PDB file of C-alpha atoms in Angstrom:
ATOM      1  CA  GLY A   1      97.697 116.231  93.776  1.00  0.00           C
ATOM      2  CA  GLN A   2      97.677 114.867  96.465  1.00  0.00           C
ATOM      3  CA  SER A   3      99.984 115.934  99.505  1.00  0.00           C
ATOM      4  CA  LEU A   4     100.596 114.462 102.824  1.00  0.00           C
ATOM      5  CA  GLU A   5     102.683 116.059 105.205  1.00  0.00           C
ATOM      6  CA  GLN A   6     103.892 114.400 108.439  1.00  0.00           C
ATOM      7  CA  PRO A   7     107.447 114.997 110.624  1.00  0.00           C
ATOM      8  CA  SER A   8     110.367 113.072 109.215  1.00  0.00           C
ATOM      9  CA  GLU A   9     111.728 112.276 112.529  1.00  0.00           C
ATOM     10  CA  VAL A  10     110.676 112.381 116.533  1.00  0.00           C
ATOM     11  CA  THR A  11     112.689 111.184 119.602  1.00  0.00           C
ATOM     12  CA  ALA A  12     111.133 110.817 122.293  1.00  0.00           C
ATOM     13  CA  VAL A  13     112.021 109.321 126.147  1.00  0.00           C
ATOM     14  CA  GLU A  14     109.944 106.225 127.208  1.00  0.00           C
ATOM     15  CA  GLY A  15     107.297 107.157 129.312  1.00  0.00           C
ATOM     16  CA  ALA A  16     106.500 109.875 127.690  1.00  0.00           C
ATOM     17  CA  ILE A  17     103.939 110.973 125.415  1.00  0.00           C
ATOM     18  CA  VAL A  18     104.581 112.078 121.947  1.00  0.00           C
ATOM     19  CA  GLN A  19     102.267 113.421 119.149  1.00  0.00           C
ATOM     20  CA  ILE A  20     102.794 112.870 115.307  1.00  0.00           C
ATOM     21  CA  ASN A  21     101.407 115.694 112.967  1.00  0.00           C
ATOM     22  CA  CYS A  22     100.303 115.028 109.627  1.00  0.00           C
ATOM     23  CA  THR A  23      99.175 118.022 107.186  1.00  0.00           C
ATOM     24  CA  TYR A  24      96.634 116.716 104.000  1.00  0.00           C
ATOM     25  CA  GLN A  25      95.888 118.504 100.562  1.00  0.00           C
ATOM     26  CA  THR A  26      93.948 116.170  98.685  1.00  0.00           C
ATOM     27  CA  SER A  27      91.261 116.468  96.111  1.00  0.00           C
ATOM     28  CA  GLY A  28      88.869 114.222  97.742  1.00  0.00           C
ATOM     29  CA  PHE A  29      88.434 112.909 101.527  1.00  0.00           C
ATOM     30  CA  TYR A  30      86.619 110.655 103.369  1.00  0.00           C
ATOM     31  CA  GLY A  31      88.704 109.870 106.795  1.00  0.00           C
ATOM     32  CA  LEU A  32      92.379 109.711 107.802  1.00  0.00           C
ATOM     33  CA  SER A  33      94.399 106.679 108.985  1.00  0.00           C
ATOM     34  CA  TRP A  34      97.354 105.313 110.961  1.00  0.00           C
ATOM     35  CA  TYR A  35      99.697 102.893 110.257  1.00  0.00           C
ATOM     36  CA  GLN A  36     102.502 101.344 112.601  1.00  0.00           C
ATOM     37  CA  GLN A  37     105.599  99.797 110.632  1.00  0.00           C
ATOM     38  CA  HIS A  38     108.440  98.673 112.011  1.00  0.00           C
ATOM     39  CA  ASP A  39     111.639  98.162 109.967  1.00  0.00           C
ATOM     40  CA  GLY A  40     111.594  95.031 107.608  1.00  0.00           C
ATOM     41  CA  GLY A  41     107.817  94.379 108.537  1.00  0.00           C
ATOM     42  CA  ALA A  42     104.679  95.374 107.173  1.00  0.00           C
ATOM     43  CA  PRO A  43     102.472  97.883 107.949  1.00  0.00           C
ATOM     44  CA  THR A  44      99.816  97.398 110.739  1.00  0.00           C
ATOM     45  CA  PHE A  45      96.651  99.743 111.380  1.00  0.00           C
ATOM     46  CA  LEU A  46      96.647 101.187 113.929  1.00  0.00           C
ATOM     47  CA  SER A  47      93.511 104.113 113.559  1.00  0.00           C
ATOM     48  CA  TYR A  48      90.808 105.720 112.044  1.00  0.00           C
ATOM     49  CA  ASN A  49      88.893 109.286 111.502  1.00  0.00           C
ATOM     50  CA  GLY A  50      86.314 109.394 109.611  1.00  0.00           C
ATOM     51  CA  LEU A  51      84.794 112.380 111.557  1.00  0.00           C
ATOM     52  CA  ASP A  52      85.887 115.447 113.773  1.00  0.00           C
ATOM     53  CA  GLY A  53      87.501 114.689 116.962  1.00  0.00           C
ATOM     54  CA  LEU A  54      89.542 112.194 118.856  1.00  0.00           C
ATOM     55  CA  GLU A  55      89.222 108.561 118.207  1.00  0.00           C
ATOM     56  CA  GLU A  56      91.304 106.828 121.754  1.00  0.00           C
ATOM     57  CA  THR A  57      92.923 103.120 121.213  1.00  0.00           C
ATOM     58  CA  GLY A  58      94.374 102.144 124.724  1.00  0.00           C
ATOM     59  CA  ARG A  59      97.455 103.920 124.782  1.00  0.00           C
ATOM     60  CA  PHE A  60      97.115 105.543 120.725  1.00  0.00           C
ATOM     61  CA  SER A  61      94.771 108.281 119.869  1.00  0.00           C
ATOM     62  CA  SER A  62      93.964 110.191 116.666  1.00  0.00           C
ATOM     63  CA  PHE A  63      92.666 113.499 115.953  1.00  0.00           C
ATOM     64  CA  LEU A  64      91.143 114.588 112.746  1.00  0.00           C
ATOM     65  CA  SER A  65      90.218 118.282 112.259  1.00  0.00           C
ATOM     66  CA  ARG A  66      88.361 118.399 108.948  1.00  0.00           C
ATOM     67  CA  SER A  67      88.539 122.626 108.162  1.00  0.00           C
ATOM     68  CA  ASP A  68      92.287 122.193 109.240  1.00  0.00           C
ATOM     69  CA  SER A  69      93.120 119.419 106.915  1.00  0.00           C
ATOM     70  CA  TYR A  70      94.863 118.321 110.232  1.00  0.00           C
ATOM     71  CA  GLY A  71      95.138 115.274 112.281  1.00  0.00           C
ATOM     72  CA  TYR A  72      97.522 113.622 114.661  1.00  0.00           C
ATOM     73  CA  LEU A  73      98.547 110.665 116.362  1.00  0.00           C
ATOM     74  CA  LEU A  74      99.337 110.809 120.374  1.00  0.00           C
ATOM     75  CA  LEU A  75     101.273 108.153 121.744  1.00  0.00           C
ATOM     76  CA  GLN A  76     101.351 107.408 126.000  1.00  0.00           C
ATOM     77  CA  GLU A  77     103.455 105.735 128.553  1.00  0.00           C
ATOM     78  CA  LEU A  78     105.983 105.203 125.474  1.00  0.00           C
ATOM     79  CA  GLN A  79     107.661 101.816 125.694  1.00  0.00           C
ATOM     80  CA  MET A  80     111.102 100.719 123.690  1.00  0.00           C
ATOM     81  CA  LYS A  81     108.846  98.711 121.085  1.00  0.00           C
ATOM     82  CA  ASP A  82     106.292 101.664 120.011  1.00  0.00           C
ATOM     83  CA  SER A  83     110.128 102.444 117.807  1.00  0.00           C
ATOM     84  CA  ALA A  84     108.624 102.109 114.392  1.00  0.00           C
ATOM     85  CA  SER A  85     107.461 104.593 111.436  1.00  0.00           C
ATOM     86  CA  TYR A  86     104.578 106.146 111.411  1.00  0.00           C
ATOM     87  CA  PHE A  87     102.481 106.513 108.821  1.00  0.00           C
ATOM     88  CA  CYS A  88      98.804 109.119 108.230  1.00  0.00           C
ATOM     89  CA  ALA A  89      97.086 107.674 105.324  1.00  0.00           C
ATOM     90  CA  VAL A  90      93.844 109.533 103.191  1.00  0.00           C
ATOM     91  CA  ASN A  91      90.870 107.367 102.094  1.00  0.00           C
ATOM     92  CA  THR A  92      90.428 109.754  99.400  1.00  0.00           C
ATOM     93  CA  GLY A  93      87.205 107.993  98.970  1.00  0.00           C
ATOM     94  CA  THR A  94      88.132 106.506  95.488  1.00  0.00           C
ATOM     95  CA  ALA A  95      87.616 103.033  95.421  1.00  0.00           C
ATOM     96  CA  SER A  96      88.585 103.325  98.872  1.00  0.00           C
ATOM     97  CA  LYS A  97      92.407 103.922  97.970  1.00  0.00           C
ATOM     98  CA  LEU A  98      94.612 105.265 100.381  1.00  0.00           C
ATOM     99  CA  THR A  99      97.284 107.892 100.111  1.00  0.00           C
ATOM    100  CA  PHE A 100     100.162 107.691 102.496  1.00  0.00           C
ATOM    101  CA  GLY A 101     102.026 110.347 104.035  1.00  0.00           C
ATOM    102  CA  THR A 102     105.895 110.018 103.943  1.00  0.00           C
ATOM    103  CA  GLY A 103     106.028 108.778 107.199  1.00  0.00           C
ATOM    104  CA  THR A 104     107.456 109.614 110.895  1.00  0.00           C
ATOM    105  CA  ARG A 105     110.096 107.337 112.645  1.00  0.00           C
ATOM    106  CA  LEU A 106     109.819 107.502 116.256  1.00  0.00           C
ATOM    107  CA  GLN A 107     112.874 107.016 117.785  1.00  0.00           C
ATOM    108  CA  VAL A 108     112.017 105.697 121.905  1.00  0.00           C
ATOM    109  CA  THR A 109     114.946 106.224 123.998  1.00  0.00           C
ATOM    110  CA  LEU A 110     115.978 105.380 127.700  1.00  0.00           C
TER     111      LEU A 110
ATOM    112  CA  GLU B   1      93.950  81.512 111.213  1.00  0.00           C
ATOM    113  CA  ALA B   2      93.255  84.343 108.782  1.00  0.00           C
ATOM    114  CA  ASP B   3      95.863  86.243 107.053  1.00  0.00           C
ATOM    115  CA  ILE B   4      97.730  87.236 104.291  1.00  0.00           C
ATOM    116  CA  TYR B   5     100.370  85.440 102.531  1.00  0.00           C
ATOM    117  CA  GLN B   6     103.194  86.516  99.904  1.00  0.00           C
ATOM    118  CA  THR B   7     106.032  84.696  98.148  1.00  0.00           C
ATOM    119  CA  PRO B   8     108.917  84.767  97.238  1.00  0.00           C
ATOM    120  CA  ARG B   9     109.827  86.786 100.628  1.00  0.00           C
ATOM    121  CA  TYR B  10     113.182  88.059  98.844  1.00  0.00           C
ATOM    122  CA  LEU B  11     114.054  87.879  94.914  1.00  0.00           C
ATOM    123  CA  VAL B  12     117.499  88.088  93.733  1.00  0.00           C
ATOM    124  CA  ILE B  13     116.679  88.036  89.365  1.00  0.00           C
ATOM    125  CA  GLY B  14     118.675  88.880  86.418  1.00  0.00           C
ATOM    126  CA  THR B  15     117.534  92.078  84.311  1.00  0.00           C
ATOM    127  CA  GLY B  16     115.161  90.693  81.151  1.00  0.00           C
ATOM    128  CA  LYS B  17     113.518  88.171  83.568  1.00  0.00           C
ATOM    129  CA  LYS B  18     109.886  86.905  83.876  1.00  0.00           C
ATOM    130  CA  ILE B  19     108.574  87.118  87.414  1.00  0.00           C
ATOM    131  CA  THR B  20     105.798  87.360  89.472  1.00  0.00           C
ATOM    132  CA  LEU B  21     105.307  87.515  93.134  1.00  0.00           C
ATOM    133  CA  GLU B  22     102.465  85.964  94.684  1.00  0.00           C
ATOM    134  CA  CYS B  23      99.623  87.548  97.166  1.00  0.00           C
ATOM    135  CA  SER B  24      97.149  84.773  98.541  1.00  0.00           C
ATOM    136  CA  GLN B  25      94.719  85.954 101.769  1.00  0.00           C
ATOM    137  CA  THR B  26      92.134  83.907 103.625  1.00  0.00           C
ATOM    138  CA  MET B  27      90.124  86.405 105.454  1.00  0.00           C
ATOM    139  CA  GLY B  28      87.547  86.398 102.525  1.00  0.00           C
ATOM    140  CA  HIS B  29      88.350  90.291 101.385  1.00  0.00           C
ATOM    141  CA  ASP B  30      86.483  91.693  98.160  1.00  0.00           C
ATOM    142  CA  LYS B  31      89.597  94.441  97.748  1.00  0.00           C
ATOM    143  CA  MET B  32      93.194  93.914  97.309  1.00  0.00           C
ATOM    144  CA  TYR B  33      95.915  96.140  96.863  1.00  0.00           C
ATOM    145  CA  TRP B  34      99.718  96.020  95.452  1.00  0.00           C
ATOM    146  CA  TYR B  35     102.105  99.079  96.645  1.00  0.00           C
ATOM    147  CA  GLN B  36     105.354  99.408  95.928  1.00  0.00           C
ATOM    148  CA  GLN B  37     107.825 100.949  99.055  1.00  0.00           C
ATOM    149  CA  ASP B  38     111.774 101.549  98.609  1.00  0.00           C
ATOM    150  CA  PRO B  39     113.400 101.662 102.240  1.00  0.00           C
ATOM    151  CA  GLY B  40     112.348 104.911 104.059  1.00  0.00           C
ATOM    152  CA  MET B  41     109.953 105.635 101.970  1.00  0.00           C
ATOM    153  CA  GLU B  42     106.269 106.050 101.551  1.00  0.00           C
ATOM    154  CA  LEU B  43     103.585 103.543 100.054  1.00  0.00           C
ATOM    155  CA  HIS B  44     102.658 103.895  96.320  1.00  0.00           C
ATOM    156  CA  LEU B  45      99.938 102.308  95.594  1.00  0.00           C
ATOM    157  CA  ILE B  46     100.421 100.705  91.985  1.00  0.00           C
ATOM    158  CA  HIS B  47      97.283  97.883  91.316  1.00  0.00           C
ATOM    159  CA  TYR B  48      93.877  97.317  92.894  1.00  0.00           C
ATOM    160  CA  SER B  49      91.131  95.333  92.933  1.00  0.00           C
ATOM    161  CA  TYR B  50      87.344  95.327  93.897  1.00  0.00           C
ATOM    162  CA  GLY B  51      86.992  91.498  93.437  1.00  0.00           C
ATOM    163  CA  VAL B  52      87.247  88.472  90.948  1.00  0.00           C
ATOM    164  CA  ASN B  53      88.048  89.906  86.948  1.00  0.00           C
ATOM    165  CA  SER B  54      88.260  93.607  88.573  1.00  0.00           C
ATOM    166  CA  THR B  55      91.724  94.976  88.294  1.00  0.00           C
ATOM    167  CA  GLU B  56      92.779  98.637  87.927  1.00  0.00           C
ATOM    168  CA  LYS B  57      96.126 100.711  88.123  1.00  0.00           C
ATOM    169  CA  GLY B  58      97.021 102.858  91.002  1.00  0.00           C
ATOM    170  CA  ASP B  59      98.553 106.361  90.990  1.00  0.00           C
ATOM    171  CA  LEU B  60     102.096 105.337  90.842  1.00  0.00           C
ATOM    172  CA  SER B  61     102.781 103.918  87.145  1.00  0.00           C
ATOM    173  CA  SER B  62     103.991 100.629  86.820  1.00  0.00           C
ATOM    174  CA  GLU B  63     105.216  98.004  84.343  1.00  0.00           C
ATOM    175  CA  SER B  64     103.763  95.287  86.495  1.00  0.00           C
ATOM    176  CA  THR B  65     100.176  93.536  85.750  1.00  0.00           C
ATOM    177  CA  VAL B  66      98.064  91.725  87.963  1.00  0.00           C
ATOM    178  CA  SER B  67      95.062  89.367  87.779  1.00  0.00           C
ATOM    179  CA  ARG B  68      92.672  88.538  89.998  1.00  0.00           C
ATOM    180  CA  ILE B  69      90.778  84.945  89.201  1.00  0.00           C
ATOM    181  CA  ARG B  70      89.980  84.265  92.454  1.00  0.00           C
ATOM    182  CA  THR B  71      89.073  86.454  95.423  1.00  0.00           C
ATOM    183  CA  GLU B  72      91.982  85.100  97.532  1.00  0.00           C
ATOM    184  CA  HIS B  73      94.802  85.278  94.853  1.00  0.00           C
ATOM    185  CA  PHE B  74      96.055  88.538  93.550  1.00  0.00           C
ATOM    186  CA  PRO B  75      99.156  87.947  91.589  1.00  0.00           C
ATOM    187  CA  LEU B  76     101.916  90.333  90.124  1.00  0.00           C
ATOM    188  CA  THR B  77     103.855  89.909  87.077  1.00  0.00           C
ATOM    189  CA  LEU B  78     106.645  91.713  85.504  1.00  0.00           C
ATOM    190  CA  GLU B  79     107.589  90.587  81.837  1.00  0.00           C
ATOM    191  CA  SER B  80     110.777  91.994  81.892  1.00  0.00           C
ATOM    192  CA  ALA B  81     112.876  92.842  85.427  1.00  0.00           C
ATOM    193  CA  ARG B  82     115.073  95.860  85.124  1.00  0.00           C
ATOM    194  CA  PRO B  83     116.957  97.316  87.825  1.00  0.00           C
ATOM    195  CA  SER B  84     114.571 100.516  88.503  1.00  0.00           C
ATOM    196  CA  HIS B  85     112.059  97.497  89.367  1.00  0.00           C
ATOM    197  CA  THR B  86     114.388  96.890  92.891  1.00  0.00           C
ATOM    198  CA  SER B  87     112.234  98.093  96.081  1.00  0.00           C
ATOM    199  CA  GLN B  88     109.739  95.948  98.268  1.00  0.00           C
ATOM    200  CA  TYR B  89     106.134  95.131  96.857  1.00  0.00           C
ATOM    201  CA  LEU B  90     103.223  94.802  99.708  1.00  0.00           C
ATOM    202  CA  CYS B  91     100.258  93.092  99.223  1.00  0.00           C
ATOM    203  CA  ALA B  92      97.218  94.073 101.509  1.00  0.00           C
ATOM    204  CA  SER B  93      93.206  93.021 101.331  1.00  0.00           C
ATOM    205  CA  SER B  94      90.335  94.913 102.893  1.00  0.00           C
ATOM    206  CA  GLU B  95      86.545  94.668 103.095  1.00  0.00           C
ATOM    207  CA  LEU B  96      84.340  96.094 100.607  1.00  0.00           C
ATOM    208  CA  TYR B  97      83.536  98.892 102.900  1.00  0.00           C
ATOM    209  CA  GLY B  98      86.259  98.887 104.645  1.00  0.00           C
ATOM    210  CA  GLY B  99      89.004 100.671 102.619  1.00  0.00           C
ATOM    211  CA  GLU B 100      90.734 102.644 105.168  1.00  0.00           C
ATOM    212  CA  THR B 101      91.399  99.584 107.280  1.00  0.00           C
ATOM    213  CA  GLN B 102      93.923  97.567 105.404  1.00  0.00           C
ATOM    214  CA  TYR B 103      95.534  94.213 106.636  1.00  0.00           C
ATOM    215  CA  PHE B 104      99.095  93.991 105.090  1.00  0.00           C
ATOM    216  CA  GLY B 105     101.728  90.658 103.879  1.00  0.00           C
ATOM    217  CA  PRO B 106     104.667  90.511 105.014  1.00  0.00           C
ATOM    218  CA  GLY B 107     105.975  91.724 101.469  1.00  0.00           C
ATOM    219  CA  THR B 108     108.300  91.294  98.977  1.00  0.00           C
ATOM    220  CA  ARG B 109     111.639  92.465  98.551  1.00  0.00           C
ATOM    221  CA  LEU B 110     112.439  92.408  95.425  1.00  0.00           C
ATOM    222  CA  LEU B 111     116.697  93.309  93.627  1.00  0.00           C
ATOM    223  CA  VAL B 112     117.016  92.861  89.791  1.00  0.00           C
ATOM    224  CA  LEU B 113     120.767  93.041  88.846  1.00  0.00           C
TER     225      LEU B 113
END
Protein backbone atom coordinates (compact mmCIF):
# COMPACT_ATOMS: atom_id res chain seq x y z
CA GLY A 1 0.00 0.00 0.00
CA GLN A 2 0.87 3.66 -0.16
CA SER A 3 1.17 5.96 2.83
CA LEU A 4 2.37 9.51 3.29
CA GLU A 5 2.54 11.05 6.72
CA GLN A 6 2.58 14.74 7.60
CA PRO A 7 1.92 16.63 10.83
CA SER A 8 -1.73 17.59 11.01
CA GLU A 9 -1.21 21.16 12.20
CA VAL A 10 1.61 23.68 12.51
CA THR A 11 1.44 27.18 13.96
CA ALA A 12 4.05 29.89 13.38
CA VAL A 13 4.32 33.66 13.67
CA GLU A 14 4.51 36.09 10.80
CA GLY A 15 8.06 36.54 9.53
CA ALA A 16 9.25 33.22 10.92
CA ILE A 17 10.45 30.07 9.14
CA VAL A 18 8.48 26.83 9.25
CA GLN A 19 9.30 23.32 8.04
CA ILE A 20 6.62 20.79 7.09
CA ASN A 21 7.85 17.21 6.98
CA CYS A 22 6.61 14.34 4.86
CA THR A 23 7.58 10.69 5.17
CA TYR A 24 6.39 8.18 2.63
CA GLN A 25 6.09 4.48 1.95
CA THR A 26 5.08 3.76 -1.62
CA SER A 27 5.46 0.88 -4.04
CA GLY A 28 7.00 3.17 -6.65
CA PHE A 29 8.68 6.54 -6.43
CA TYR A 30 9.48 9.04 -9.14
CA GLY A 31 9.36 12.25 -7.15
CA LEU A 32 7.75 14.33 -4.42
CA SER A 33 5.48 17.32 -5.07
CA TRP A 34 4.03 19.93 -2.76
CA TYR A 35 0.67 21.64 -3.13
CA GLN A 36 -0.97 24.50 -1.26
CA GLN A 37 -4.71 24.68 -0.69
CA HIS A 38 -6.52 27.59 0.93
CA ASP A 39 -9.86 26.93 2.63
CA GLY A 40 -12.52 26.55 -0.04
CA GLY A 41 -9.95 26.75 -2.81
CA ALA A 42 -8.26 24.42 -5.25
CA PRO A 43 -4.80 22.92 -4.71
CA THR A 44 -2.01 24.84 -6.43
CA PHE A 45 1.40 23.39 -7.29
CA LEU A 46 4.34 24.72 -5.27
CA SER A 47 7.40 22.56 -5.84
CA TYR A 48 8.74 19.26 -7.12
CA ASN A 49 11.79 17.16 -6.21
CA GLY A 50 12.75 14.37 -8.59
CA LEU A 51 16.27 14.06 -7.22
CA ASP A 52 17.79 14.30 -3.76
CA GLY A 53 18.56 17.78 -2.56
CA LEU A 54 17.06 21.20 -2.19
CA GLU A 55 14.88 23.06 -4.69
CA GLU A 56 14.31 26.75 -4.08
CA THR A 57 11.44 28.82 -5.46
CA GLY A 58 11.28 32.25 -3.89
CA ARG A 59 10.27 32.00 -0.24
CA PHE A 60 9.54 28.30 -0.61
CA SER A 61 12.12 25.50 -0.67
CA SER A 62 11.64 21.78 -0.82
CA PHE A 63 14.02 18.98 0.10
CA LEU A 64 14.12 15.29 -0.71
CA SER A 65 16.11 12.36 0.64
CA ARG A 66 15.23 9.19 -1.26
CA SER A 67 17.32 7.00 1.04
CA ASP A 68 15.31 8.20 4.05
CA SER A 69 11.94 8.29 2.21
CA TYR A 70 11.63 11.80 3.54
CA GLY A 71 11.07 15.29 2.31
CA TYR A 72 10.13 18.68 3.65
CA LEU A 73 8.74 22.01 2.57
CA LEU A 74 10.40 25.09 4.03
CA LEU A 75 8.53 28.37 4.10
CA GLN A 76 10.51 31.49 4.92
CA GLU A 77 9.43 35.02 5.84
CA LEU A 78 5.95 33.75 6.64
CA GLN A 79 3.03 35.93 5.68
CA MET A 80 -0.58 35.77 6.82
CA LYS A 81 -1.59 34.67 3.33
CA ASP A 82 0.51 31.52 3.80
CA SER A 83 -2.15 30.20 6.19
CA ALA A 84 -3.43 27.19 4.28
CA SER A 85 -3.18 23.42 4.05
CA TYR A 86 -0.05 21.94 2.52
CA PHE A 87 -0.02 18.51 0.90
CA CYS A 88 2.92 16.39 -0.13
CA ALA A 89 2.25 14.03 -3.02
CA VAL A 90 4.26 11.15 -4.43
CA ASN A 91 4.45 10.43 -8.14
CA THR A 92 4.44 6.65 -8.13
CA GLY A 93 5.30 6.59 -11.82
CA THR A 94 2.19 4.65 -12.75
CA ALA A 95 0.65 6.94 -15.32
CA SER A 96 2.05 9.86 -13.29
CA LYS A 97 -0.64 9.31 -10.68
CA LEU A 98 -0.17 11.30 -7.52
CA THR A 99 -0.82 9.87 -4.07
CA PHE A 100 -1.46 12.71 -1.64
CA GLY A 101 -0.51 12.96 2.01
CA THR A 102 -2.98 13.74 4.76
CA GLY A 103 -2.14 17.45 4.66
CA THR A 104 -0.71 19.93 7.17
CA ARG A 105 -2.78 22.89 8.22
CA LEU A 106 -0.51 25.91 8.72
CA GLN A 107 -1.75 28.78 10.83
CA VAL A 108 0.29 31.98 10.68
CA THR A 109 -0.28 34.34 13.60
CA LEU A 110 0.74 37.91 14.34
CA GLU B 1 -6.11 32.70 -20.85
CA ALA B 2 -5.34 29.02 -20.35
CA ASP B 3 -7.33 27.60 -17.49
CA ILE B 4 -9.38 24.71 -16.13
CA TYR B 5 -13.08 25.09 -15.45
CA GLN B 6 -15.63 23.11 -13.48
CA THR B 7 -19.40 23.43 -13.40
CA PRO B 8 -21.47 23.55 -11.37
CA ARG B 9 -19.51 24.94 -8.42
CA TYR B 10 -22.20 23.82 -5.98
CA LEU B 11 -24.91 21.20 -6.42
CA VAL B 12 -27.63 20.06 -4.03
CA ILE B 13 -29.60 17.12 -5.33
CA GLY B 14 -31.91 14.38 -4.14
CA THR B 15 -31.10 10.70 -3.80
CA GLY B 16 -31.46 8.70 -6.99
CA LYS B 17 -30.88 11.56 -9.41
CA LYS B 18 -28.40 11.32 -12.27
CA ILE B 19 -25.75 14.03 -12.28
CA THR B 20 -22.90 15.06 -14.53
CA LEU B 21 -20.04 17.21 -13.30
CA GLU B 22 -18.35 19.13 -16.09
CA CYS B 23 -14.62 19.78 -16.44
CA SER B 24 -12.93 21.61 -19.30
CA GLN B 25 -9.37 22.82 -19.79
CA THR B 26 -7.92 25.15 -22.38
CA MET B 27 -4.26 24.28 -21.81
CA GLY B 28 -4.13 21.49 -24.36
CA HIS B 29 -3.11 19.00 -21.70
CA ASP B 30 -3.26 15.31 -22.55
CA LYS B 31 -3.77 14.02 -19.02
CA MET B 32 -6.82 14.75 -16.90
CA TYR B 33 -7.81 13.56 -13.45
CA TRP B 34 -10.75 13.49 -11.05
CA TYR B 35 -10.16 13.60 -7.29
CA GLN B 36 -12.57 13.33 -4.38
CA GLN B 37 -11.84 15.33 -1.24
CA ASP B 38 -13.81 15.47 2.00
CA PRO B 39 -13.41 18.61 4.18
CA GLY B 40 -10.01 18.74 5.87
CA MET B 41 -8.92 15.48 4.29
CA GLU B 42 -6.53 14.35 1.59
CA LEU B 43 -7.31 14.08 -2.10
CA HIS B 44 -8.15 10.65 -3.49
CA LEU B 45 -7.78 9.89 -7.19
CA ILE B 46 -10.95 8.33 -8.60
CA HIS B 47 -10.40 8.54 -12.39
CA TYR B 48 -7.73 9.59 -14.86
CA SER B 49 -7.19 9.78 -18.58
CA TYR B 50 -4.10 9.78 -20.81
CA GLY B 51 -5.96 11.33 -23.71
CA VAL B 52 -8.96 10.96 -25.99
CA ASN B 53 -10.78 7.62 -25.56
CA SER B 54 -8.54 6.70 -22.62
CA THR B 55 -10.02 6.36 -19.11
CA GLU B 56 -8.76 4.47 -16.07
CA LYS B 57 -10.00 3.99 -12.53
CA GLY B 58 -8.00 5.57 -9.76
CA ASP B 59 -6.94 4.36 -6.36
CA LEU B 60 -10.26 5.06 -4.64
CA SER B 61 -13.18 2.97 -5.77
CA SER B 62 -15.99 5.14 -7.08
CA GLU B 63 -19.44 4.46 -8.50
CA SER B 64 -18.97 7.34 -10.91
CA THR B 65 -17.99 7.01 -14.57
CA VAL B 66 -16.04 9.30 -16.90
CA SER B 67 -15.60 9.83 -20.61
CA ARG B 68 -12.97 11.56 -22.75
CA ILE B 69 -14.33 12.23 -26.21
CA ARG B 70 -12.48 15.53 -26.65
CA THR B 71 -9.07 16.50 -25.32
CA GLU B 72 -10.39 19.48 -23.45
CA HIS B 73 -13.44 17.85 -21.85
CA PHE B 74 -13.56 15.22 -19.06
CA PRO B 75 -17.05 14.92 -17.52
CA LEU B 76 -17.88 12.76 -14.51
CA THR B 77 -21.28 11.10 -14.18
CA LEU B 78 -23.13 9.55 -11.26
CA GLU B 79 -26.08 7.50 -12.51
CA SER B 80 -27.88 7.45 -9.16
CA ALA B 81 -26.67 9.86 -6.51
CA ARG B 82 -26.61 8.77 -2.85
CA PRO B 83 -25.82 10.67 0.37
CA SER B 84 -22.48 8.81 0.53
CA HIS B 85 -21.47 10.67 -2.65
CA THR B 86 -21.55 13.98 -0.80
CA SER B 87 -18.06 15.43 -1.18
CA GLN B 88 -15.96 17.87 -3.15
CA TYR B 89 -14.90 16.74 -6.61
CA LEU B 90 -11.76 18.29 -8.08
CA CYS B 91 -10.71 18.04 -11.71
CA ALA B 92 -7.06 18.47 -12.73
CA SER B 93 -4.92 18.31 -15.84
CA SER B 94 -1.24 17.94 -16.68
CA GLU B 95 1.09 17.62 -19.62
CA LEU B 96 1.73 14.12 -20.90
CA TYR B 97 5.21 13.94 -19.32
CA GLY B 98 4.61 16.30 -16.40
CA GLY B 99 2.20 14.48 -14.16
CA GLU B 100 3.83 15.77 -11.01
CA THR B 101 2.63 19.28 -11.87
CA GLN B 102 -1.13 19.20 -12.00
CA TYR B 103 -3.43 22.18 -12.49
CA PHE B 104 -6.67 22.03 -10.56
CA GLY B 105 -10.09 23.42 -11.28
CA PRO B 106 -12.10 25.21 -8.56
CA GLY B 107 -14.01 22.06 -7.65
CA THR B 108 -17.66 21.06 -7.38
CA ARG B 109 -19.17 20.74 -3.93
CA LEU B 110 -21.86 18.07 -4.09
CA LEU B 111 -24.53 17.55 -1.44
CA VAL B 112 -26.89 14.61 -1.89
CA LEU B 113 -29.94 14.70 0.34
